[in-house]
mmCIF file of C-alpha atoms in Angstrom:
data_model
loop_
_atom_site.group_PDB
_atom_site.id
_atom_site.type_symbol
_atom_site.label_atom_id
_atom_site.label_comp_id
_atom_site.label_asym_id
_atom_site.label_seq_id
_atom_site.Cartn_x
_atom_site.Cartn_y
_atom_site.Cartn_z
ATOM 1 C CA UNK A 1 6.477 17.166 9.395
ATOM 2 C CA UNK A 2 4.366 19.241 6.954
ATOM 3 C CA UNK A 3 1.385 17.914 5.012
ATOM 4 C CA UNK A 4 0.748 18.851 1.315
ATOM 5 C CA UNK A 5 -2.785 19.342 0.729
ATOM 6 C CA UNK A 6 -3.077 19.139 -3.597
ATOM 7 C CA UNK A 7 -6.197 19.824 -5.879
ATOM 8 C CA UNK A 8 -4.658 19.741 -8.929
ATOM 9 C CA UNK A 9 -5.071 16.356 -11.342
ATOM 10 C CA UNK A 10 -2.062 14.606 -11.447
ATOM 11 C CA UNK A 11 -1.595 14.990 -15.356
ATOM 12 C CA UNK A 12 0.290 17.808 -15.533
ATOM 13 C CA UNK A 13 0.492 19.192 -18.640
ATOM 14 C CA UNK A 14 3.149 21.397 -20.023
ATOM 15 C CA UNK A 15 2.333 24.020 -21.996
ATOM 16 C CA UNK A 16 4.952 26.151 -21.799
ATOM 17 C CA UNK A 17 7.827 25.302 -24.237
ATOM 18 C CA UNK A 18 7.189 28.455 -26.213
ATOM 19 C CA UNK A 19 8.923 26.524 -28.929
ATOM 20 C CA UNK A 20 12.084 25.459 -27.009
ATOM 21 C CA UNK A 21 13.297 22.072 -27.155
ATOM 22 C CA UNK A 22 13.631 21.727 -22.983
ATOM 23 C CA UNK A 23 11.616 23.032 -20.030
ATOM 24 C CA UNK A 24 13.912 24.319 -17.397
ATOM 25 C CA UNK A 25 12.559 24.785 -14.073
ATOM 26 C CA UNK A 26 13.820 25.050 -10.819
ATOM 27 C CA UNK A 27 11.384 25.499 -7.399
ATOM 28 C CA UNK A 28 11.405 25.290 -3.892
ATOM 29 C CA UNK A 29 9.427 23.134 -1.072
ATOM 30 C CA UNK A 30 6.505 23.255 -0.170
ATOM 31 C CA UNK A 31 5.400 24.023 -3.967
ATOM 32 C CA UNK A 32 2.337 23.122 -5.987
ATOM 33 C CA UNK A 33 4.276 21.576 -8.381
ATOM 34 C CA UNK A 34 5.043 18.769 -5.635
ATOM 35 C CA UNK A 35 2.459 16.373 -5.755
ATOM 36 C CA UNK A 36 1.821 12.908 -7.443
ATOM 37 C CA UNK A 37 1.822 13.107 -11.067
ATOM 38 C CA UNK A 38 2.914 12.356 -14.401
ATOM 39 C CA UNK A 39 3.299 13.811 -17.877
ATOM 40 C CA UNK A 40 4.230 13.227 -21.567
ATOM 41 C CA UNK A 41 7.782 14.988 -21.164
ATOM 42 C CA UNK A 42 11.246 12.683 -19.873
ATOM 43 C CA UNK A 43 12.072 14.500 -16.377
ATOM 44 C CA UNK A 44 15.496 14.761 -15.456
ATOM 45 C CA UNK A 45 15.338 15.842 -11.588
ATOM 46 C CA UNK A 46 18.022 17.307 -9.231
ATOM 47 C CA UNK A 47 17.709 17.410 -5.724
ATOM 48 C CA UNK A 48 19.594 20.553 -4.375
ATOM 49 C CA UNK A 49 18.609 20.805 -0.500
ATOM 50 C CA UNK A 50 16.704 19.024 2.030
ATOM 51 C CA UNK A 51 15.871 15.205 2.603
ATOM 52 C CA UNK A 52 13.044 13.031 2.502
ATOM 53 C CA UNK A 53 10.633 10.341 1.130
ATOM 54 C CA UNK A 54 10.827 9.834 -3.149
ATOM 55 C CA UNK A 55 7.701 8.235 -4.911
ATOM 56 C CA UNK A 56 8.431 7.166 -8.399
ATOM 57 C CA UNK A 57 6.063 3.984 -9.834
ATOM 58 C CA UNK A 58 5.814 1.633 -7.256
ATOM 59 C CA UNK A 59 8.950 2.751 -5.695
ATOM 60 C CA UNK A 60 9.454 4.018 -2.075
ATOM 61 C CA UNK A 61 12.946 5.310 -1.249
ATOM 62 C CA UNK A 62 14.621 8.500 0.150
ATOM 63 C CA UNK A 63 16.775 11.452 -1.564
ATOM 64 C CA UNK A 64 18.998 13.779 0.014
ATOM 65 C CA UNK A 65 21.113 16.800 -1.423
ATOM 66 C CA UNK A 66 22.886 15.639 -4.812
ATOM 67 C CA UNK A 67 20.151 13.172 -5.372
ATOM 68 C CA UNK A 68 19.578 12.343 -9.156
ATOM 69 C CA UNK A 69 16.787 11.146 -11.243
ATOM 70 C CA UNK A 70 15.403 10.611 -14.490
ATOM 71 C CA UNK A 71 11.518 9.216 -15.100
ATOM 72 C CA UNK A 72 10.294 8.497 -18.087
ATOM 73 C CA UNK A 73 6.831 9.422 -19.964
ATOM 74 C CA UNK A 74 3.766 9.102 -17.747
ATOM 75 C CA UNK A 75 5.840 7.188 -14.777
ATOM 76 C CA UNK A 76 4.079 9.301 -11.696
ATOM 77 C CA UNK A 77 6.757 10.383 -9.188
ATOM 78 C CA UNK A 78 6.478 13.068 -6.352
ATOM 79 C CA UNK A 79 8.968 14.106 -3.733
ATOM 80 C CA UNK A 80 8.665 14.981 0.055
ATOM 81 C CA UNK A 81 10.730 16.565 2.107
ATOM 82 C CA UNK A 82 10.477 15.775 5.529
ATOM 83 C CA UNK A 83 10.767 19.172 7.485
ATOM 84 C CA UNK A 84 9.333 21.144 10.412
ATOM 85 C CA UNK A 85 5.903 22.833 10.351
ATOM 86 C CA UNK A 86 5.681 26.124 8.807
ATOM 87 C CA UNK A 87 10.151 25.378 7.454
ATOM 88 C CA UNK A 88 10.425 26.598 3.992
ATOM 89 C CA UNK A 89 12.707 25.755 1.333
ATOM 90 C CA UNK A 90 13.322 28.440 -1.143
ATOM 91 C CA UNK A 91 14.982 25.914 -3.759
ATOM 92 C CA UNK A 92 15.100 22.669 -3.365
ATOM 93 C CA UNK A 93 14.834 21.014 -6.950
ATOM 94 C CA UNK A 94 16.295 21.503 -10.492
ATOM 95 C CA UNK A 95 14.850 19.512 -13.400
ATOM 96 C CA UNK A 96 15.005 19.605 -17.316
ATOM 97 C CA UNK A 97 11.714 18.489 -18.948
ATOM 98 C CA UNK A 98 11.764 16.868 -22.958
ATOM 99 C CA UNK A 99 9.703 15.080 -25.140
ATOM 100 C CA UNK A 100 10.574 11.851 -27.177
ATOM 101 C CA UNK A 101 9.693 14.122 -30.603
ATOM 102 C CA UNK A 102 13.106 15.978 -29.578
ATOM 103 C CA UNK A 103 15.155 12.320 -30.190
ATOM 104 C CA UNK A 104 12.950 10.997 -32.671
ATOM 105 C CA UNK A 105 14.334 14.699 -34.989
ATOM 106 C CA UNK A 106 16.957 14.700 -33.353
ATOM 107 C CA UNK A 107 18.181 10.878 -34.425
ATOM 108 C CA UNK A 108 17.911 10.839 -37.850
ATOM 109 C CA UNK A 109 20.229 13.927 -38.011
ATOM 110 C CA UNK A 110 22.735 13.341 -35.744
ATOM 111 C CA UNK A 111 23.039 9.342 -34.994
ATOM 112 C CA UNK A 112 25.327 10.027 -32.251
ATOM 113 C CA UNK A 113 21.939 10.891 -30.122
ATOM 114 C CA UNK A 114 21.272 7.136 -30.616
ATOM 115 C CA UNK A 115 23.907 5.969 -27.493
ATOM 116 C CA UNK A 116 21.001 7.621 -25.440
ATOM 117 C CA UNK A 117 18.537 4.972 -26.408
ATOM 118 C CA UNK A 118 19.053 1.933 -23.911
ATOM 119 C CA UNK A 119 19.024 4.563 -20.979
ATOM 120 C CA UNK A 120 16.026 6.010 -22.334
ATOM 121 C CA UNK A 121 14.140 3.022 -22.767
ATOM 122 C CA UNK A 122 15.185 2.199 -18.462
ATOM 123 C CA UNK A 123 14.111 5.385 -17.737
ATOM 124 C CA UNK A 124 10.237 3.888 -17.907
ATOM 125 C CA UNK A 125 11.092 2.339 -14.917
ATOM 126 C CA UNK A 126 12.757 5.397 -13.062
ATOM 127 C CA UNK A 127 16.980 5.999 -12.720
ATOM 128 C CA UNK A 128 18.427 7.118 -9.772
ATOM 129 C CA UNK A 129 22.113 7.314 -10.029
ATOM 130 C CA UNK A 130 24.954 6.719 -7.848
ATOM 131 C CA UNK A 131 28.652 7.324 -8.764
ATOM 132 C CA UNK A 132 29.420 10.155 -6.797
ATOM 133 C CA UNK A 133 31.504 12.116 -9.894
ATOM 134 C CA UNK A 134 28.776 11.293 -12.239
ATOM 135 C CA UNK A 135 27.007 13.562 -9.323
ATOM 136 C CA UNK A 136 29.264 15.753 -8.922
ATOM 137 C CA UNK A 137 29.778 16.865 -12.637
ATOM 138 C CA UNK A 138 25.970 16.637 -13.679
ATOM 139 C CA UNK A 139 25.401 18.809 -10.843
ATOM 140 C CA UNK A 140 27.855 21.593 -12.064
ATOM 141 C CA UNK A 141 26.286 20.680 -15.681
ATOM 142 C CA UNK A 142 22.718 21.349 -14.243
ATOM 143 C CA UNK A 143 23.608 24.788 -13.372
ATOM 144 C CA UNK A 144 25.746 26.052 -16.251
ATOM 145 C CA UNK A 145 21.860 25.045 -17.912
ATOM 146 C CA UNK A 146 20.071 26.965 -15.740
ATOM 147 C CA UNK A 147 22.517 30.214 -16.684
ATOM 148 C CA UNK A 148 22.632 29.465 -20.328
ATOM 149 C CA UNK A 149 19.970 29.745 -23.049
ATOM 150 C CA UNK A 150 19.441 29.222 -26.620
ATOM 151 C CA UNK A 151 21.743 26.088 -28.283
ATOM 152 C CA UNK A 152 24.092 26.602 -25.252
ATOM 153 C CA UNK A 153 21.436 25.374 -22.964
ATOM 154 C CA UNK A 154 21.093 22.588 -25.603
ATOM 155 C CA UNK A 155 24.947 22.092 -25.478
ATOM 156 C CA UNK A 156 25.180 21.664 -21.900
ATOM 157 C CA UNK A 157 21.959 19.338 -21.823
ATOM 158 C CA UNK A 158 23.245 16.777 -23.864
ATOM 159 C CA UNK A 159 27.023 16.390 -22.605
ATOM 160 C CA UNK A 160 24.530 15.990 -19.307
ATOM 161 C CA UNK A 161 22.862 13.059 -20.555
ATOM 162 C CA UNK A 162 25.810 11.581 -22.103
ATOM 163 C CA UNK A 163 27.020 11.414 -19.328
ATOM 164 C CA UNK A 164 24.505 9.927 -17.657
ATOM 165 C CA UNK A 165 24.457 7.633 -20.187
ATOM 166 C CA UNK A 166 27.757 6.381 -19.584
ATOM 167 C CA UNK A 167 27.239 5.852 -16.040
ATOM 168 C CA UNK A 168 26.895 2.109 -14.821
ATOM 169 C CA UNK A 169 26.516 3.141 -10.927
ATOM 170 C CA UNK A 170 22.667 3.797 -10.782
ATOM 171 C CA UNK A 171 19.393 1.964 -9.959
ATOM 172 C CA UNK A 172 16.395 1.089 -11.854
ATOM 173 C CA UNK A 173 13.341 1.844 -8.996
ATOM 174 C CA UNK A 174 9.806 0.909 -10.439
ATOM 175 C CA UNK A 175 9.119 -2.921 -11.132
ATOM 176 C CA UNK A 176 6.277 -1.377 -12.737
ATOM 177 C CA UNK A 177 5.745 1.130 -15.819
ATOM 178 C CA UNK A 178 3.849 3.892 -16.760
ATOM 179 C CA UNK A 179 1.092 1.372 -18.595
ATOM 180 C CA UNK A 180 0.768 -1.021 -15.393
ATOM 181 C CA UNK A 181 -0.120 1.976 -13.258
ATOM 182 C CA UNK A 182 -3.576 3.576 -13.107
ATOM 183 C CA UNK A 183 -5.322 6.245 -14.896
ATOM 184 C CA UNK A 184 -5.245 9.945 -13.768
ATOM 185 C CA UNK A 185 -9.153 9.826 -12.848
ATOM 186 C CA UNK A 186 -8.733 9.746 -9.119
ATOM 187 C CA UNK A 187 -5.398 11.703 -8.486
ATOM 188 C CA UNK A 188 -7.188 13.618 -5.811
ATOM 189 C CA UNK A 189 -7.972 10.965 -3.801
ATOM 190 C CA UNK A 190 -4.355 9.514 -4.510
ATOM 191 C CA UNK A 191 -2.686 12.247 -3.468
ATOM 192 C CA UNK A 192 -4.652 12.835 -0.336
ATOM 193 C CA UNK A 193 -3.772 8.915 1.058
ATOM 194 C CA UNK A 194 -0.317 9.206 -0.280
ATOM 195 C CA UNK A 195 -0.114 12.502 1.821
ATOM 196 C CA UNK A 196 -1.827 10.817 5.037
ATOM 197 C CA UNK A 197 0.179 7.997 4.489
ATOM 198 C CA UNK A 198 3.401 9.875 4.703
ATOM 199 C CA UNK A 199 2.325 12.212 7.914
ATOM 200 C CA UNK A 200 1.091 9.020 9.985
ATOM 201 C CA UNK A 201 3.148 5.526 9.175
ATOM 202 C CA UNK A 202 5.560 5.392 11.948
ATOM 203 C CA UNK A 203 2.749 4.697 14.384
ATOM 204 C CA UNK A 204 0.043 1.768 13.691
ATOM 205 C CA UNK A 205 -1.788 2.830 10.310
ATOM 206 C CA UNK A 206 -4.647 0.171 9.941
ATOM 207 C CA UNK A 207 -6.342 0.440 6.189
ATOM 208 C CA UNK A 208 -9.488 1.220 8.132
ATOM 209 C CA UNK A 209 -8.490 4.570 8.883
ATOM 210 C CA UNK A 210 -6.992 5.529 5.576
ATOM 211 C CA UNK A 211 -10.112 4.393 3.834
ATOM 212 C CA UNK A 212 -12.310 6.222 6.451
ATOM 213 C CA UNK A 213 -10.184 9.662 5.785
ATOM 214 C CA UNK A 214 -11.011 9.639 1.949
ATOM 215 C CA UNK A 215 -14.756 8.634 2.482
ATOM 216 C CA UNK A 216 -14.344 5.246 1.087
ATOM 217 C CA UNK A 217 -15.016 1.236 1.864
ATOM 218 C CA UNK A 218 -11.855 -0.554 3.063
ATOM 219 C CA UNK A 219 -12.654 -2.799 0.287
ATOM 220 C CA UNK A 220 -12.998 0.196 -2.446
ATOM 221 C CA UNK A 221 -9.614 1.878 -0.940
ATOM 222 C CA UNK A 222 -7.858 -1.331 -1.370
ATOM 223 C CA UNK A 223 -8.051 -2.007 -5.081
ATOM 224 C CA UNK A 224 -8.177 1.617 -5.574
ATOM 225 C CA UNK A 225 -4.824 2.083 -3.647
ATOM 226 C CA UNK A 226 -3.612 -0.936 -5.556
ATOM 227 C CA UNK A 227 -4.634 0.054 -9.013
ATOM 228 C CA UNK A 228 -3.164 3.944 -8.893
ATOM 229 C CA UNK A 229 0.439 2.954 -7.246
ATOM 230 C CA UNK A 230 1.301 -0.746 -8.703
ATOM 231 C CA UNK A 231 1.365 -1.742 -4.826
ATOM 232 C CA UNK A 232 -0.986 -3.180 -2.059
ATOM 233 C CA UNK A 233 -1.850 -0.978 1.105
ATOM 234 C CA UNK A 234 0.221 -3.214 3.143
ATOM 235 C CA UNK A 235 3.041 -3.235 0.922
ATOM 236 C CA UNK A 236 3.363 0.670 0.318
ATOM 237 C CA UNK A 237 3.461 0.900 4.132
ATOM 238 C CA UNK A 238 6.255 -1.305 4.692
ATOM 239 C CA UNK A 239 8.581 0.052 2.121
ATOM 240 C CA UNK A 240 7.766 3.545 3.333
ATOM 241 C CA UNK A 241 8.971 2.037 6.851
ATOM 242 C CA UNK A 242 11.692 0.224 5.668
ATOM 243 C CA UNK A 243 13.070 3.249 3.960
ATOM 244 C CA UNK A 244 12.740 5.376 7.151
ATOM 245 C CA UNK A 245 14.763 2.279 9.082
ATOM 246 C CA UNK A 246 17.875 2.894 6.352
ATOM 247 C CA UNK A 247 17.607 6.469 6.789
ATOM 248 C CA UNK A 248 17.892 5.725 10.993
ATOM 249 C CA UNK A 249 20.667 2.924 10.417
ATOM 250 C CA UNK A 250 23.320 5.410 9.120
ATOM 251 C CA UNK A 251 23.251 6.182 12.766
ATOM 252 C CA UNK A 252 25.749 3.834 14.401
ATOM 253 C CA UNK A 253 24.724 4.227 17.625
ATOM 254 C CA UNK A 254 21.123 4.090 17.656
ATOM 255 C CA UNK A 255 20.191 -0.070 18.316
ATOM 256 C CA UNK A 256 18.359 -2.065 16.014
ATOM 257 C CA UNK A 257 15.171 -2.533 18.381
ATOM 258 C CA UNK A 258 15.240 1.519 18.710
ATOM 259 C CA UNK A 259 15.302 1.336 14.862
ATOM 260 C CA UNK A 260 12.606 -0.934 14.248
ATOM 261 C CA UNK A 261 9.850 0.988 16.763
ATOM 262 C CA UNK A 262 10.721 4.337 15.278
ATOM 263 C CA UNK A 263 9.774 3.217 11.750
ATOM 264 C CA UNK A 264 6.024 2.356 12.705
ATOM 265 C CA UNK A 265 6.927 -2.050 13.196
ATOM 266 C CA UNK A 266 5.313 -3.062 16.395
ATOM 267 C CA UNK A 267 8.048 -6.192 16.574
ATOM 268 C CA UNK A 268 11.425 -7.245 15.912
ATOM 269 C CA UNK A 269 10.497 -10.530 14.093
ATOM 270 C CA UNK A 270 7.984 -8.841 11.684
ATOM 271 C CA UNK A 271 10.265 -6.118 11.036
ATOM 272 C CA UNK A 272 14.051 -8.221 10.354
ATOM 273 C CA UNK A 273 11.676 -10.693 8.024
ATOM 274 C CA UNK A 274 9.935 -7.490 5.987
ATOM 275 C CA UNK A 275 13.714 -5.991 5.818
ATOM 276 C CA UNK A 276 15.126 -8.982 4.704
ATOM 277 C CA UNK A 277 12.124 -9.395 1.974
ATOM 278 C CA UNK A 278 13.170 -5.856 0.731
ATOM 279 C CA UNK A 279 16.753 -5.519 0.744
ATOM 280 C CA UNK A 280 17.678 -9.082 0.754
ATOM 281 C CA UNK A 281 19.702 -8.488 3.614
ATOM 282 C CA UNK A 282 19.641 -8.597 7.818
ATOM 283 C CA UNK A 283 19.547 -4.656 9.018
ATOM 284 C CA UNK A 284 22.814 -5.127 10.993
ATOM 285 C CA UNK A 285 24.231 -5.832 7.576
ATOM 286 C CA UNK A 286 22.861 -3.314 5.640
ATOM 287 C CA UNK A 287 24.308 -1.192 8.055
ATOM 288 C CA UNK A 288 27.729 -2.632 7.535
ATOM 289 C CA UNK A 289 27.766 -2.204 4.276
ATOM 290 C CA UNK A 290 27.059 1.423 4.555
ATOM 291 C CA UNK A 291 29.685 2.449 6.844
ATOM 292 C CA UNK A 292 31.753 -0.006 4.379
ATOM 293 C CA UNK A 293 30.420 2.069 1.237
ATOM 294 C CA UNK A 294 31.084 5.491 2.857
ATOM 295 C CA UNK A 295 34.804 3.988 4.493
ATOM 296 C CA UNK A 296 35.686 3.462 0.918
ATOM 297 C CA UNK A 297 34.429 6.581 -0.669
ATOM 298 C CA UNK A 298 36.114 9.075 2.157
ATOM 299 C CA UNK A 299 39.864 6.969 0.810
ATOM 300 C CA UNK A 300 38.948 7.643 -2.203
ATOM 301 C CA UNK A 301 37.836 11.334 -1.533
#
């Protein structure tokens, strides 16, 4: 798994709209741009190739191929791919940056911009959606975007987010928002124990040692960690596991105990209760109702 080592402050501002409406940008992995951050601009963000771990508020989950997300203003996010030392991916992400000032114009010319308000206003917490042809046709949307310039590009970006709009298969992430999350005056340091965080939590990861790699008190670290990603130490560590244990249950063969070692839990007990906490559910039956959910879309299919 490769480490990102960032310097740059995790306000990133945008400066290059050279008077168009959106920012379209497309990059691969690793990348500079990949690092926790936030911004003024609404970020509408495709996933395109690889897998791996998505940060968005206090929200731990994965993203694969296909994946879809929109954060709102300020909401810090970051995506890491989980791939072999020295592997490359020429593009892995396509995203469409815009400001509220483009639907605060934009409404009180053309009301019909106003149906994007409620998802808008959920976006502070972070979307991911789910339907698989909201997925499919946003994806084939995105790029027609990409190609296209001018009011085209403007065409094809708002039948995207009408679309969106209309979906009801998605998933609010963050319990908390932009303004319950800390300031940008220690990014550094939060990017450097998100990073060791990532490269080290399926083996035992005591606070200790996270606190001794950025120079600081375990005490310090702790409300530090706390006060920059809206969860505890202990917390952040067991989502990150438990979302590593869903990624391992889509295998059907692999048992539970297997499962529960490989995600960084030194016992069964402690690791069915923090799944349960989680995903309200046992990991046998989360598993179920995956092969369930996939049964049903292949019939579909």
């Amino acid at each position: 798994m490769k480490g990102l080592k960032t310097t740059d402050p995790s306000y990133e501002l945008m400066d290059d709209h050279h008077g168009n409406s959106l920012i379209y940008r497309q990059h691969g992995f690793p990348c500079p741009l990949v690092r926790w951050h936030n911004h003024k601009e609404y970020e509408l963000h495709l996933i395109i190739a690889s897998a791996g771990k998505v940060f968005i508020g206090d929200y731990v989950g994965n993203f694969g191929p296909g994946s879809l997300f929109l954060t709102g203003p300020h909401l810090p996010h970051n995506w890491i791919s989980q791939v072999a030392d020295g592997e490359v991916v020429a593009k892995r992400d396509m995203l469409v940056n815009f400001t509220d000032e483009l639907f605060e114009a934009g409404n009180s010319v053309f009301s019909e911009l106003r149906r994007l308000t409620p998802m808008l206003e959920r976006s502070q917490y972070g979307i991911e959606f789910r339907c698989p042809n909201t997925l499919a046709e946003a994806s084939r949307l995105m790029q027609k975007l990409a190609d296209s310039r001018g009011a085209t590009r403007l065409g094809y970006f708002f039948i995207m987010l009408e679309l969106l709009a209309e979906c009801d298969d998605y998933q609010l992430l963050s319990g908390a928002t932009s303004s319950q999350l800390g300031d940008d005056n220690h990014s550094d340091r939060t990017n450097m124990a998100v990073n060791y965080i990532f490269e080290n939590y399926m083996r035992e990861l005591p606070l200790e040692e996270v606190a001794s790699h950025l120079s600081m008190k375990p005490t310090y670290f702790s409300r530090f960690f706390k006060r920059a990603t809206g969860r505890c130490y202990v917390e952040f560590v067991n989502s990150l596991r438990i979302s590593k244990s869903c990624e391992l249950l889509l295998d059907n063969e692999k048992p539970v105990t297997d499962i529960c070692f490989e995600s960084g839990f030194n016992n069964l007990s402690n690791f069915n209760r923090r799944f349960q906490q989680l995903k309200g559910m046992t990991p046998s039956r989360y598993r179920h109702l995956v092969e369930q959910r996939l049964t049903e879309q292949n019939l579909a299919g």
